[in-house]
C-alpha positions as CSV (number, residue, x, y, z in Angstrom):
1,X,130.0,50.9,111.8
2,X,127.4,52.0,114.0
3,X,129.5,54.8,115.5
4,X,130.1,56.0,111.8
5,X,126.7,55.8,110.6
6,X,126.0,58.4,113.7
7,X,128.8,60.5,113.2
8,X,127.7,60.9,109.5
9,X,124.0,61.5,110.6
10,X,123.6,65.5,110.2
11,X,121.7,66.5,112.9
12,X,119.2,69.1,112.9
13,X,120.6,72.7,114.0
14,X,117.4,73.6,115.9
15,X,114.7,72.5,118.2
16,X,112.2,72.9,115.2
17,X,114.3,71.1,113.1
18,X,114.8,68.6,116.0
19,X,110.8,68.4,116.1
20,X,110.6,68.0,112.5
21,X,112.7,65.2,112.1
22,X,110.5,63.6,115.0
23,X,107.0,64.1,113.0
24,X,108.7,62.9,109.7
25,X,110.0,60.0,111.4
26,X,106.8,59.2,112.9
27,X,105.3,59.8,109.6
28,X,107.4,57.5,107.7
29,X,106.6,54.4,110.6
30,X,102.4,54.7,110.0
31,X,100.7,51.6,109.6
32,X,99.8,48.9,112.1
33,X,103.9,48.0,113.4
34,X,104.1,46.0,116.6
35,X,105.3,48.1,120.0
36,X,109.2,47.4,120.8
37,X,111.3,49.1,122.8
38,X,113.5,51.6,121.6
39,X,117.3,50.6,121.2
40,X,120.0,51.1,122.4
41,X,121.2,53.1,119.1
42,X,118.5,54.9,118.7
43,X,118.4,56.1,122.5
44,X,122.1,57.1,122.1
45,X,121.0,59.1,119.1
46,X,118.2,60.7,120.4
47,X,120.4,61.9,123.3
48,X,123.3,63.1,121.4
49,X,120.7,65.2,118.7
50,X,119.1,66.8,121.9
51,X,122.3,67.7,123.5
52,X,123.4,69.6,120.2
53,X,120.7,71.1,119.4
54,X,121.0,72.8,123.3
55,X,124.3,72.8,122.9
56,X,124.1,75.2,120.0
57,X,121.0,77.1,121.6
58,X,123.3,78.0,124.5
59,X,126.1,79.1,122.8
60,X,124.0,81.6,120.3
61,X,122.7,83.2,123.5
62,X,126.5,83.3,125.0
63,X,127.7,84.6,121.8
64,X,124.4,87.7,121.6
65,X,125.5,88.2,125.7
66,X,129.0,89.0,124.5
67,X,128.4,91.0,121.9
68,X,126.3,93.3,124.2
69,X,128.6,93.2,126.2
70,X,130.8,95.1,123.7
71,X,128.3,97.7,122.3
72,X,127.6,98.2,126.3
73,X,131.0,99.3,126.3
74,X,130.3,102.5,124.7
75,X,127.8,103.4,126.9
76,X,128.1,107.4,126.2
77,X,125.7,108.9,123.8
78,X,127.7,111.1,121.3
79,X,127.0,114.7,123.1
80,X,128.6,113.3,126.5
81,X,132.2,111.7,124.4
82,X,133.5,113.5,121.3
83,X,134.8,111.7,118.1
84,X,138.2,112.3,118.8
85,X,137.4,109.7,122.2
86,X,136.8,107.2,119.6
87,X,139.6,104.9,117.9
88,X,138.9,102.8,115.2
89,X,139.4,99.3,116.9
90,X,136.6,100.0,118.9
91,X,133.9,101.0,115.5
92,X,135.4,97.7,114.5
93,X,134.6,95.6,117.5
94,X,131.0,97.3,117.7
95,X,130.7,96.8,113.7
96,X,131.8,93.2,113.9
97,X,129.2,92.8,117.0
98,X,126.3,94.1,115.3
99,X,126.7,92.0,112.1
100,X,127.0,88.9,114.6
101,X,123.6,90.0,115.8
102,X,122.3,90.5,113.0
103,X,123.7,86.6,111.4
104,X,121.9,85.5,114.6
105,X,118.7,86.9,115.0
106,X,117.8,85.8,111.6
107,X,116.5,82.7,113.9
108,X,113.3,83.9,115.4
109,X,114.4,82.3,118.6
110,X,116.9,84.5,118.9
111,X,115.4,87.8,117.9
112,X,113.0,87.4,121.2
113,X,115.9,86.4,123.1
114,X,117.5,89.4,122.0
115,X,114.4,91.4,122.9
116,X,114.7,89.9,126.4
117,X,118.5,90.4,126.8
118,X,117.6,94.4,126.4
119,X,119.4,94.2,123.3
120,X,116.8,96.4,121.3
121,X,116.3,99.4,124.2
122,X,120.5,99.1,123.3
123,X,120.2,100.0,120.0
124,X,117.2,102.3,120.1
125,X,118.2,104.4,122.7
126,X,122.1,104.6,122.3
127,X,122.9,103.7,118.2
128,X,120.2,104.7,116.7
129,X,121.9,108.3,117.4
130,X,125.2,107.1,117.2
131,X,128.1,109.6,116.2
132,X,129.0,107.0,113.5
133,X,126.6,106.4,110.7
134,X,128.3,103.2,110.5
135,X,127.2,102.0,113.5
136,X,123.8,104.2,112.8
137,X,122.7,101.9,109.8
138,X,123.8,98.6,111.9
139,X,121.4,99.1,114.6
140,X,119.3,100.3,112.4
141,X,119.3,96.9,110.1
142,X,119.4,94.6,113.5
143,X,115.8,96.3,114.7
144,X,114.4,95.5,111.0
145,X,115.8,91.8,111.3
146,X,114.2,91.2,114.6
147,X,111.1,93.0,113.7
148,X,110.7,91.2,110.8
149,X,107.7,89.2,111.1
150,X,107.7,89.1,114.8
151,X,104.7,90.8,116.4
152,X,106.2,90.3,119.9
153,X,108.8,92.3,119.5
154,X,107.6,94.8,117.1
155,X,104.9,95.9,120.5
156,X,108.1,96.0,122.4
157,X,109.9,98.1,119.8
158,X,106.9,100.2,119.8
159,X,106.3,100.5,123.4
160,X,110.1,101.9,123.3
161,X,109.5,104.7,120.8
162,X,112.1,103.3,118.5
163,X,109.7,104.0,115.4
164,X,109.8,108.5,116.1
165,X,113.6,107.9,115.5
166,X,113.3,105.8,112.4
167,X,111.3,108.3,111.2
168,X,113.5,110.6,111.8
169,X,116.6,108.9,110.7
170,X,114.6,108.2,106.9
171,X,113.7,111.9,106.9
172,X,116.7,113.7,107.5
173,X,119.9,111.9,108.4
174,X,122.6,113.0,106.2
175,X,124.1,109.1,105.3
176,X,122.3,107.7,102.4
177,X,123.0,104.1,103.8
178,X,121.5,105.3,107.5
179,X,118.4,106.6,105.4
180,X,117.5,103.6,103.5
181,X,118.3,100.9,106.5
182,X,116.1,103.4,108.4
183,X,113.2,103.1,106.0
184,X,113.7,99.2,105.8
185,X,112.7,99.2,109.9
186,X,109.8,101.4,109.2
187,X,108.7,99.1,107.0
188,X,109.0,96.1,109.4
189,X,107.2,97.7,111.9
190,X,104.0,99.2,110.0
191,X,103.1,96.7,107.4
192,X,101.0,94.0,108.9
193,X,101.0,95.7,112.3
194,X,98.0,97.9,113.3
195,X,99.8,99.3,116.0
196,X,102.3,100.5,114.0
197,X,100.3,101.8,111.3
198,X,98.7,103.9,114.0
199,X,102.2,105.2,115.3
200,X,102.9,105.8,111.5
201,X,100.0,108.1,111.0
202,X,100.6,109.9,114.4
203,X,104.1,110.6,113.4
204,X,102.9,111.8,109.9
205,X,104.7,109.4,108.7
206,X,103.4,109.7,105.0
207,X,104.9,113.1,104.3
208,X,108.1,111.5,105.7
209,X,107.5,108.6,102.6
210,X,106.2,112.2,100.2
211,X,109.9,113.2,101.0
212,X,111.4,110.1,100.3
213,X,110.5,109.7,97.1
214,X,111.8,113.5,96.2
215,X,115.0,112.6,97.5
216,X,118.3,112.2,95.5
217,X,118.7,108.8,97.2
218,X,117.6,106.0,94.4
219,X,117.5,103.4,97.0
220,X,115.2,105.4,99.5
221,X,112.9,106.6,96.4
222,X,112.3,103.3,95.6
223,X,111.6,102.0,99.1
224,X,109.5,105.1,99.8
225,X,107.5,104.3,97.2
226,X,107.2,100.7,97.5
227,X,105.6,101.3,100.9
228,X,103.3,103.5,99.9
229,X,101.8,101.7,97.6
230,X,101.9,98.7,99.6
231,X,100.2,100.4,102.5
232,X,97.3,102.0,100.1
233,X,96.9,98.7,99.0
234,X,96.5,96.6,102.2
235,X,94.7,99.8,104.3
236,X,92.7,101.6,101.5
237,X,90.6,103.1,104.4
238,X,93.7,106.1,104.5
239,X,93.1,107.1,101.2
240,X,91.0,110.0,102.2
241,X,93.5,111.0,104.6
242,X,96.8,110.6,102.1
243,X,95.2,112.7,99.3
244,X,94.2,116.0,101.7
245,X,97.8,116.3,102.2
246,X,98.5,116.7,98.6
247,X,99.5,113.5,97.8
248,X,98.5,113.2,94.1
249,X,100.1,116.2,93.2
250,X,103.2,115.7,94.9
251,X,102.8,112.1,93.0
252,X,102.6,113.3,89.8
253,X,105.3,116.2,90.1
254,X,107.6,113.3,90.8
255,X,106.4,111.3,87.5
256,X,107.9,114.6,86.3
257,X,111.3,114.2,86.4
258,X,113.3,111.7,84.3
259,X,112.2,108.5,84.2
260,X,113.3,105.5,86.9
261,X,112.1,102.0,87.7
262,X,110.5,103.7,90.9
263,X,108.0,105.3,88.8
264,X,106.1,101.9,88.4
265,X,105.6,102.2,92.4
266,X,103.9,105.9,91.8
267,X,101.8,104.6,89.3
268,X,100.8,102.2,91.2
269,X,99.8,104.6,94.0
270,X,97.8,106.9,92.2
271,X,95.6,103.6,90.7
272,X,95.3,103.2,94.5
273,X,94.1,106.7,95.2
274,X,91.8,106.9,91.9
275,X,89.9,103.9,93.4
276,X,87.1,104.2,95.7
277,X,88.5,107.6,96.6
278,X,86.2,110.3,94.7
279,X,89.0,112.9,95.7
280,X,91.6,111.3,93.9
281,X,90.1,110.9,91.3
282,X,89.0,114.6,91.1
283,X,92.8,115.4,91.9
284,X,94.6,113.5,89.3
285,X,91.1,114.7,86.4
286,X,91.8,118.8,87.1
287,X,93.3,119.8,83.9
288,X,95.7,122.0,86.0
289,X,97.8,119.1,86.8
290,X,98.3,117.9,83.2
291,X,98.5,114.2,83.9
292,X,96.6,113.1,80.9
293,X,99.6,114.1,79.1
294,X,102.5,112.6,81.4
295,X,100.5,109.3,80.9
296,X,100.3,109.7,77.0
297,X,104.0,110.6,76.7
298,X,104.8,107.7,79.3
299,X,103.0,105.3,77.5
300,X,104.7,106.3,74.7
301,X,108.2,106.0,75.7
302,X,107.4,102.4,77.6
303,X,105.3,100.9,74.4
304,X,107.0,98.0,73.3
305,X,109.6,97.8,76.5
306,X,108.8,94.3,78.1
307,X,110.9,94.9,81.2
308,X,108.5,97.9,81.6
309,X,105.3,96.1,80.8
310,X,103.9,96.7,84.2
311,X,104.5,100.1,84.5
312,X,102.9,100.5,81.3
313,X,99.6,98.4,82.7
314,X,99.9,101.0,84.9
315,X,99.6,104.0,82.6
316,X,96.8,102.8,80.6
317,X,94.7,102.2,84.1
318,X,94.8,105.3,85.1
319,X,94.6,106.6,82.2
320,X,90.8,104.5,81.9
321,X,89.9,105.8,84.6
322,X,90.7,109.2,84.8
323,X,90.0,109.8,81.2
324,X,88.7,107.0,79.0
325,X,85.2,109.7,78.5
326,X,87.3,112.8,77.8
327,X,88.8,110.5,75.3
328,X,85.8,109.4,73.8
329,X,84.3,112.8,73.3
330,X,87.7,114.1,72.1
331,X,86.9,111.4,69.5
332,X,83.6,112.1,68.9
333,X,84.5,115.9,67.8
334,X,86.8,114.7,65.9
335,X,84.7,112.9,63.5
């Protein structure tokens, strides 16, 4: 019975989990509780959950050593072997390695172990410039997934000068899928990180967002926009910088074409640059740019749309502080 009551025991599939189970454990026995010895179960338990849990640690890094081992393979950047060299069992091997990675290094262990296994040098210097925008857009997703919340290895990534190609990659590759998995690393690698908002701005990397969002891509428009506003928001102190280039203009042109979900992201960003930013404000009041009258017609066309409620918020914000006087004396003639 005992050897059942074990073997039905699930045990925990980390050492944090492993850990875990130790404090709750300890948690549940508070109280005064006389000292005994542990038993003979319990040992054997103890022994077997540690043994898994390194068991299974072991054969994660095995499996991430193999599949470098096959992306290694192809250890040619695209000008030194043609296409033609290429067969399709080896994109499949490489694709099926890559989303293996990827499964894996959604454990933060493993991300850093990947870091140290040169893994990431791997992917930034030979597949981020793959021939095959297949294997592009995997590498490019495996960097974001390691990146993710992991200030370790977004330094190393840095330090590597995997975020230029990124760049790059969002700005002009010609596979919508490379572009957007592209932007999603970016975004890993400047938000929250100092560092890499630094290597952002040295790489202009807000006309390579301006861009984005003029795209034909959906999926990048969105995400370009999303991280601008996001980065307004959380480092205000770039306004200045992000209006001299023309931002609110370029802003508006794009609340200009028909209307998409994204526009509730450019909204957002010009409430940003109104705010504290005497420029933007300026920018978004000269009567050249006709805003007052994309936000009336806007507002007009969201007015009663609940799904659109924030965008609408939006709207009448800027529309408050851009031109609650004007509207006032407009009023005032009126009568």
């Amino acid at each position: 019975m005992a050897e059942e009551d074990r073997q039905s025991r699930r045990y925990p599939q980390n050492l944090q989990g492993l850990l875990q189970l130790a404090v709750d454990t300890g948690s549940a026995a508070e109280g005064p509780a006389p000292l005994e010895p542990m038993s003979e179960e319990r040992k054997t338990w103890l022994r077997e959950a540690l043994a898994e849990v390194t068991k299974g640690q072991m054969d994660e890094v095995e499996q991430m050593k193999q599949c470098l081992a096959v992306l290694r393979q192809d250890g040619k950047s695209e000008k030194e072997r043609g296409e033609e060299e290429r067969n399709e069992e080896d994109d499949n091997e490489q694709e099926s390695a890559f989303e293996m990675l990827s499964e894996l290094c959604d454990n933060l262990d493993n991300a850093r172990d990947l870091m140290v296994l040169g893994g990431l040098e791997l992917c930034t210097s030979q597949y981020l410039c793959h021939v095959q925008s297949e294997l592009r857009w995997r590498a490019a997703e495996l960097i974001a997934t390691c990146a993710q919340n992991m200030p370790q290895v977004q330094v190393h990534l840095l330090s590597i000068g995997t975020l230029p190609k990124l760049l790059q990659l969002t700005d002009s590759d010609p596979h919508p899928t490379v572009r957007v998995k592209a932007l999603y690393a970016v975004s890993c690698l400047v938000r929250e990180q100092e560092a890499g908002l630094h290597a952002f701005l040295s790489h202009d990397g807000f006309s390579v967002l301006m861009r984005g969002m003029q795209s034909e891509n959906e999926k990048l428009r969105t995400k370009s926009a999303f991280l601008l506003l996001n980065l307004l928001t959380s480092h205000p102190k770039h306004k200045d910088t992000v209006v001299s280039m023309g931002m609110v203009q370029q802003l508006v042109s794009v609340l200009r074409t028909p209307h998409s979900p994204f526009h509730e992201h450019v909204l957002g960003a010009l409430c940003c640059l109104v705010e504290d930013c005497p420029q933007g404000l300026k920018d978004c009041k000269d009567p050249a740019l006709g805003l007052q009258e994309v936000l009336k017609q806007r507002s007009r066309e969201l007015h009663g749309k609940e799904e659109s409620q924030e965008e609408l918020d939006f709207c009448e914000r800027l529309t408050g502080m851009c031109f609650r006087r004007q509207q006032s004396d407009d009023n005032g003639m009126d009568r």
